[in-house]
PDB file of C-alpha atoms and ligand atoms in Angstrom:
ATOM      1  CA  MET I  24      -1.659  87.573 -56.904  1.00 61.00           C
ATOM      2  CA  ALA I  25       0.836  85.473 -58.836  1.00 79.00           C
ATOM      3  CA  VAL I  26       1.474  86.300 -62.496  1.00 91.00           C
ATOM      4  CA  GLU I  27      -1.085  84.567 -64.715  1.00 98.00           C
ATOM      5  CA  ARG I  28       0.080  81.450 -66.538  1.00 98.00           C
ATOM      6  CA  THR I  29      -1.307  79.107 -69.158  1.00 98.00           C
ATOM      7  CA  PHE I  30      -0.605  75.891 -71.003  1.00 98.00           C
ATOM      8  CA  SER I  31       0.093  75.733 -74.737  1.00 99.00           C
ATOM      9  CA  MET I  32       1.231  73.077 -77.153  1.00 98.00           C
ATOM     10  CA  ILE I  33       2.536  73.090 -80.710  1.00 99.00           C
ATOM     11  CA  LYS I  34       0.679  70.142 -82.245  1.00 98.00           C
ATOM     12  CA  PRO I  35       2.348  67.406 -84.362  1.00 98.00           C
ATOM     13  CA  GLU I  36       1.441  69.212 -87.598  1.00 98.00           C
ATOM     14  CA  GLY I  37       3.296  72.304 -86.408  1.00 98.00           C
ATOM     15  CA  VAL I  38       6.388  70.312 -85.462  1.00 98.00           C
ATOM     16  CA  ARG I  39       6.284  68.290 -88.703  1.00 98.00           C
ATOM     17  CA  ARG I  40       6.137  71.459 -90.788  1.00 98.00           C
ATOM     18  CA  GLY I  41       9.062  73.100 -89.012  1.00 98.00           C
ATOM     19  CA  LEU I  42       6.998  75.849 -87.394  1.00 98.00           C
ATOM     20  CA  VAL I  43       8.318  75.486 -83.830  1.00 99.00           C
ATOM     21  CA  GLY I  44      10.700  78.449 -84.089  1.00 98.00           C
ATOM     22  CA  ALA I  45       8.194  80.706 -85.848  1.00 98.00           C
ATOM     23  CA  ILE I  46       5.448  79.988 -83.306  1.00 98.00           C
ATOM     24  CA  LEU I  47       7.697  80.360 -80.253  1.00 99.00           C
ATOM     25  CA  ALA I  48       8.990  83.644 -81.697  1.00 98.00           C
ATOM     26  CA  ARG I  49       5.476  85.093 -81.875  1.00 98.00           C
ATOM     27  CA  LEU I  50       4.742  84.118 -78.289  1.00 98.00           C
ATOM     28  CA  GLU I  51       8.005  85.635 -77.060  1.00 98.00           C
ATOM     29  CA  GLN I  52       7.650  88.761 -79.211  1.00 98.00           C
ATOM     30  CA  LYS I  53       4.271  89.433 -77.635  1.00 98.00           C
ATOM     31  CA  GLY I  54       6.104  89.487 -74.330  1.00 98.00           C
ATOM     32  CA  TYR I  55       5.050  86.227 -72.753  1.00 98.00           C
ATOM     33  CA  ARG I  56       7.704  84.392 -70.783  1.00 98.00           C
ATOM     34  CA  ILE I  57       8.295  80.709 -71.523  1.00 98.00           C
ATOM     35  CA  VAL I  58       8.623  79.230 -68.033  1.00 97.00           C
ATOM     36  CA  ALA I  59       8.729  75.538 -69.050  1.00 98.00           C
ATOM     37  CA  LEU I  60       9.199  73.840 -72.418  1.00 98.00           C
ATOM     38  CA  LYS I  61       9.539  70.245 -73.619  1.00 98.00           C
ATOM     39  CA  MET I  62       9.195  68.112 -76.727  1.00 98.00           C
ATOM     40  CA  LEU I  63       7.450  64.795 -76.195  1.00 98.00           C
ATOM     41  CA  ARG I  64       5.164  62.330 -77.906  1.00 98.00           C
ATOM     42  CA  LEU I  65       1.804  61.892 -76.158  1.00 98.00           C
ATOM     43  CA  THR I  66       0.699  58.421 -75.152  1.00 97.00           C
ATOM     44  CA  PRO I  67      -2.940  57.559 -75.915  1.00 97.00           C
ATOM     45  CA  GLU I  68      -3.578  57.844 -72.145  1.00 97.00           C
ATOM     46  CA  MET I  69      -2.168  61.383 -71.957  1.00 97.00           C
ATOM     47  CA  ALA I  70      -4.123  62.399 -75.046  1.00 98.00           C
ATOM     48  CA  ALA I  71      -7.359  61.062 -73.532  1.00 98.00           C
ATOM     49  CA  GLU I  72      -6.703  62.973 -70.310  1.00 98.00           C
ATOM     50  CA  HIS I  73      -5.850  66.172 -72.163  1.00 98.00           C
ATOM     51  CA  TYR I  74      -8.972  66.069 -74.338  1.00 98.00           C
ATOM     52  CA  ALA I  75     -11.380  64.477 -71.818  1.00 97.00           C
ATOM     53  CA  GLU I  76     -13.949  67.251 -72.396  1.00 97.00           C
ATOM     54  CA  HIS I  77     -14.281  66.166 -76.059  1.00 98.00           C
ATOM     55  CA  ARG I  78     -14.716  62.423 -75.407  1.00 98.00           C
ATOM     56  CA  ASP I  79     -18.228  62.288 -76.884  1.00 98.00           C
ATOM     57  CA  LYS I  80     -17.615  64.541 -79.904  1.00 98.00           C
ATOM     58  CA  PRO I  81     -17.674  63.123 -83.442  1.00 98.00           C
ATOM     59  CA  PHE I  82     -14.129  64.390 -84.103  1.00 98.00           C
ATOM     60  CA  TYR I  83     -12.674  62.832 -80.944  1.00 98.00           C
ATOM     61  CA  GLN I  84     -10.956  59.773 -82.451  1.00 98.00           C
ATOM     62  CA  ASP I  85      -9.369  61.809 -85.259  1.00 97.00           C
ATOM     63  CA  LEU I  86      -8.209  64.311 -82.650  1.00 98.00           C
ATOM     64  CA  ILE I  87      -6.543  61.599 -80.548  1.00 98.00           C
ATOM     65  CA  ASN I  88      -5.003  60.020 -83.655  1.00 98.00           C
ATOM     66  CA  HIS I  89      -3.512  63.344 -84.746  1.00 98.00           C
ATOM     67  CA  ILE I  90      -2.255  64.506 -81.363  1.00 98.00           C
ATOM     68  CA  THR I  91      -0.414  61.181 -80.861  1.00 98.00           C
ATOM     69  CA  SER I  92       0.936  61.024 -84.445  1.00 98.00           C
ATOM     70  CA  GLY I  93       4.291  62.641 -83.662  1.00 98.00           C
ATOM     71  CA  PRO I  94       6.124  64.830 -81.185  1.00 98.00           C
ATOM     72  CA  VAL I  95       4.558  67.966 -79.763  1.00 99.00           C
ATOM     73  CA  VAL I  96       6.140  70.930 -77.991  1.00 99.00           C
ATOM     74  CA  ALA I  97       4.438  71.548 -74.646  1.00 99.00           C
ATOM     75  CA  MET I  98       4.961  74.765 -72.721  1.00 99.00           C
ATOM     76  CA  VAL I  99       3.887  76.965 -69.859  1.00 98.00           C
ATOM     77  CA  LEU I 100       3.614  80.670 -70.644  1.00 98.00           C
ATOM     78  CA  GLU I 101       3.406  83.491 -68.157  1.00 98.00           C
ATOM     79  CA  GLY I 102       2.296  87.107 -68.459  1.00 98.00           C
ATOM     80  CA  PRO I 103      -0.532  89.527 -67.728  1.00 98.00           C
ATOM     81  CA  GLY I 104      -3.759  88.290 -69.293  1.00 98.00           C
ATOM     82  CA  VAL I 105      -1.929  85.377 -70.945  1.00 98.00           C
ATOM     83  CA  ILE I 106      -4.881  82.961 -70.992  1.00 98.00           C
ATOM     84  CA  ALA I 107      -7.155  85.154 -73.108  1.00 98.00           C
ATOM     85  CA  GLY I 108      -4.194  86.763 -74.861  1.00 98.00           C
ATOM     86  CA  LEU I 109      -2.848  83.453 -76.119  1.00 99.00           C
ATOM     87  CA  ARG I 110      -6.308  82.522 -77.407  1.00 98.00           C
ATOM     88  CA  ARG I 111      -6.361  85.787 -79.383  1.00 98.00           C
ATOM     89  CA  LEU I 112      -2.849  85.181 -80.766  1.00 98.00           C
ATOM     90  CA  MET I 113      -3.905  81.650 -81.802  1.00 98.00           C
ATOM     91  CA  GLY I 114      -7.042  82.758 -83.630  1.00 98.00           C
ATOM     92  CA  ALA I 115     -10.257  80.837 -84.268  1.00 98.00           C
ATOM     93  CA  THR I 116     -10.373  77.039 -83.970  1.00 98.00           C
ATOM     94  CA  ASN I 117     -11.163  76.783 -87.696  1.00 98.00           C
ATOM     95  CA  PRO I 118      -8.084  78.248 -89.422  1.00 98.00           C
ATOM     96  CA  GLN I 119     -10.181  79.223 -92.439  1.00 98.00           C
ATOM     97  CA  GLU I 120     -11.985  81.642 -90.117  1.00 98.00           C
ATOM     98  CA  ALA I 121      -8.948  82.691 -88.094  1.00 98.00           C
ATOM     99  CA  ALA I 122      -7.889  86.287 -88.752  1.00 98.00           C
ATOM    100  CA  PRO I 123      -4.703  86.957 -90.716  1.00 98.00           C
ATOM    101  CA  GLY I 124      -1.947  87.783 -88.258  1.00 98.00           C
ATOM    102  CA  THR I 125      -3.003  85.033 -85.882  1.00 98.00           C
ATOM    103  CA  ILE I 126      -1.018  81.803 -85.691  1.00 98.00           C
ATOM    104  CA  ARG I 127      -3.824  79.634 -87.020  1.00 98.00           C
ATOM    105  CA  GLY I 128      -4.767  82.324 -89.535  1.00 98.00           C
ATOM    106  CA  ASP I 129      -1.253  82.433 -90.947  1.00 98.00           C
ATOM    107  CA  PHE I 130      -0.061  78.829 -90.628  1.00 98.00           C
ATOM    108  CA  ALA I 131      -3.026  76.455 -91.012  1.00 98.00           C
ATOM    109  CA  LEU I 132      -5.991  75.552 -93.192  1.00 98.00           C
ATOM    110  CA  GLU I 133      -7.763  72.651 -91.467  1.00 98.00           C
ATOM    111  CA  THR I 134      -9.434  72.540 -88.040  1.00 98.00           C
ATOM    112  CA  SER I 135      -8.015  69.075 -87.431  1.00 98.00           C
ATOM    113  CA  HIS I 136      -4.480  70.387 -88.097  1.00 98.00           C
ATOM    114  CA  ASN I 137      -4.619  73.859 -86.579  1.00 98.00           C
ATOM    115  CA  VAL I 138      -0.993  73.674 -85.284  1.00 98.00           C
ATOM    116  CA  ILE I 139      -1.439  75.068 -81.753  1.00 99.00           C
ATOM    117  CA  HIS I 140      -3.395  74.400 -78.586  1.00 98.00           C
ATOM    118  CA  GLY I 141      -4.067  76.868 -75.777  1.00 98.00           C
ATOM    119  CA  ALA I 142      -5.947  76.368 -72.530  1.00 98.00           C
ATOM    120  CA  ASP I 143      -9.313  78.146 -72.451  1.00 98.00           C
ATOM    121  CA  SER I 144      -9.661  79.071 -68.754  1.00 98.00           C
ATOM    122  CA  PRO I 145      -7.642  79.300 -65.519  1.00 98.00           C
ATOM    123  CA  ALA I 146      -8.979  75.901 -64.420  1.00 98.00           C
ATOM    124  CA  SER I 147      -8.055  74.290 -67.765  1.00 98.00           C
ATOM    125  CA  ALA I 148      -4.609  75.883 -67.650  1.00 98.00           C
ATOM    126  CA  GLU I 149      -3.801  74.426 -64.225  1.00 98.00           C
ATOM    127  CA  ARG I 150      -5.299  71.023 -65.086  1.00 98.00           C
ATOM    128  CA  GLU I 151      -3.298  70.807 -68.323  1.00 98.00           C
ATOM    129  CA  ILE I 152      -0.024  72.055 -66.815  1.00 98.00           C
ATOM    130  CA  ALA I 153      -0.240  69.193 -64.305  1.00 98.00           C
ATOM    131  CA  ILE I 154      -0.562  66.609 -67.100  1.00 98.00           C
ATOM    132  CA  TYR I 155       2.737  67.671 -68.679  1.00 98.00           C
ATOM    133  CA  PHE I 156       4.964  69.200 -66.007  1.00 98.00           C
ATOM    134  CA  THR I 157       6.093  68.354 -62.474  1.00 97.00           C
ATOM    135  CA  PRO I 158       6.378  71.166 -59.914  1.00 95.00           C
ATOM    136  CA  ALA I 159      10.188  70.945 -60.173  1.00 96.00           C
ATOM    137  CA  GLU I 160      10.024  71.588 -63.923  1.00 97.00           C
ATOM    138  CA  LEU I 161       8.090  74.783 -63.283  1.00 95.00           C
ATOM    139  CA  GLY I 162      10.968  76.295 -61.328  1.00 82.00           C
TER     140      GLY I 162
HETATM  141  N1  UDP N 233     -11.427  69.865 -83.620  1.00 89.59           N
HETATM  142  C1  UDP N 233     -11.700  69.195 -84.804  1.00 89.59           C
HETATM  143  N2  UDP N 233     -12.949  69.340 -85.379  1.00 89.59           N
HETATM  144  C2  UDP N 233     -13.904  70.125 -84.824  1.00 89.59           C
HETATM  145  C3  UDP N 233     -13.622  70.804 -83.628  1.00 89.59           C
HETATM  146  C4  UDP N 233     -12.369  70.658 -83.050  1.00 89.59           C
HETATM  147  O1  UDP N 233     -10.846  68.484 -85.328  1.00 89.59           O
HETATM  148  O2  UDP N 233     -15.007  70.212 -85.387  1.00 89.59           O
HETATM  149  C5  UDP N 233     -10.098  69.726 -83.011  1.00 89.59           C
HETATM  150  C6  UDP N 233      -9.225  70.947 -83.282  1.00 89.59           C
HETATM  151  O3  UDP N 233      -7.898  70.493 -83.518  1.00 89.59           O
HETATM  152  C7  UDP N 233      -9.327  71.728 -81.994  1.00 89.59           C
HETATM  153  C8  UDP N 233      -9.426  70.615 -80.960  1.00 89.59           C
HETATM  154  O4  UDP N 233     -10.220  69.623 -81.603  1.00 89.59           O
HETATM  155  O5  UDP N 233      -8.199  72.558 -81.791  1.00 89.59           O
HETATM  156  C9  UDP N 233     -10.079  71.006 -79.657  1.00 89.59           C
HETATM  157  O6  UDP N 233     -11.328  71.617 -79.942  1.00 89.59           O
HETATM  158  P1  UDP N 233     -11.773  72.939 -79.179  1.00 89.59           P
HETATM  159  O7  UDP N 233     -13.209  73.165 -79.497  1.00 89.59           O
HETATM  160  O8  UDP N 233     -11.388  72.832 -77.739  1.00 89.59           O
HETATM  161  O9  UDP N 233     -10.930  74.091 -79.920  1.00 89.59           O
HETATM  162  P2  UDP N 233      -9.671  74.955 -79.433  1.00 89.59           P
HETATM  163  O10 UDP N 233      -9.839  75.192 -77.953  1.00 89.59           O
HETATM  164  O11 UDP N 233      -8.422  74.152 -79.749  1.00 89.59           O
HETATM  165  O12 UDP N 233      -9.748  76.221 -80.240  1.00 89.59           O
HETATM  166 MG1   MG N 234     -10.220  73.889 -76.410  1.00 89.59          MG
END
């Protein structure tokens, strides 16, 4: 079987606060390989596709507004167990509940500005990778 891969994104709040290097360092130090990486600003259409599962949630419009508010850093990470492992490195969705030592636990205070996204399943990972990267960009 191919090495497991996932999709992650440093959200606009993380870029704005100059946390790109610190967050990438943690992911690399864990041992995950960055196989694709780009900075871009999401269009409203891309944001709606990315967060389609949350369309009917009360926080949806704020989520779309934030994720399109500035550039993000999108990436594909590879490594054994990377899907669940990234979720553990990120910490809980609400940064006030995220354990110290996790990215959200150390770098964020508000759920709406929790600085990093990570796909939650193999199907989500593949769906999200295809929104951001062409096959050629994935080497
Ligand atoms: N979110 C929010 N308020 C909530 C729940 C979620 O603003 O009550 C935002 C938050 O930025 C979160 C994103 O919506 O990261 C997606 O929510 P999800 O439940 O998928 O959390 P995640 O997978 O990012 O931990
Ligand atoms: Mg999610």
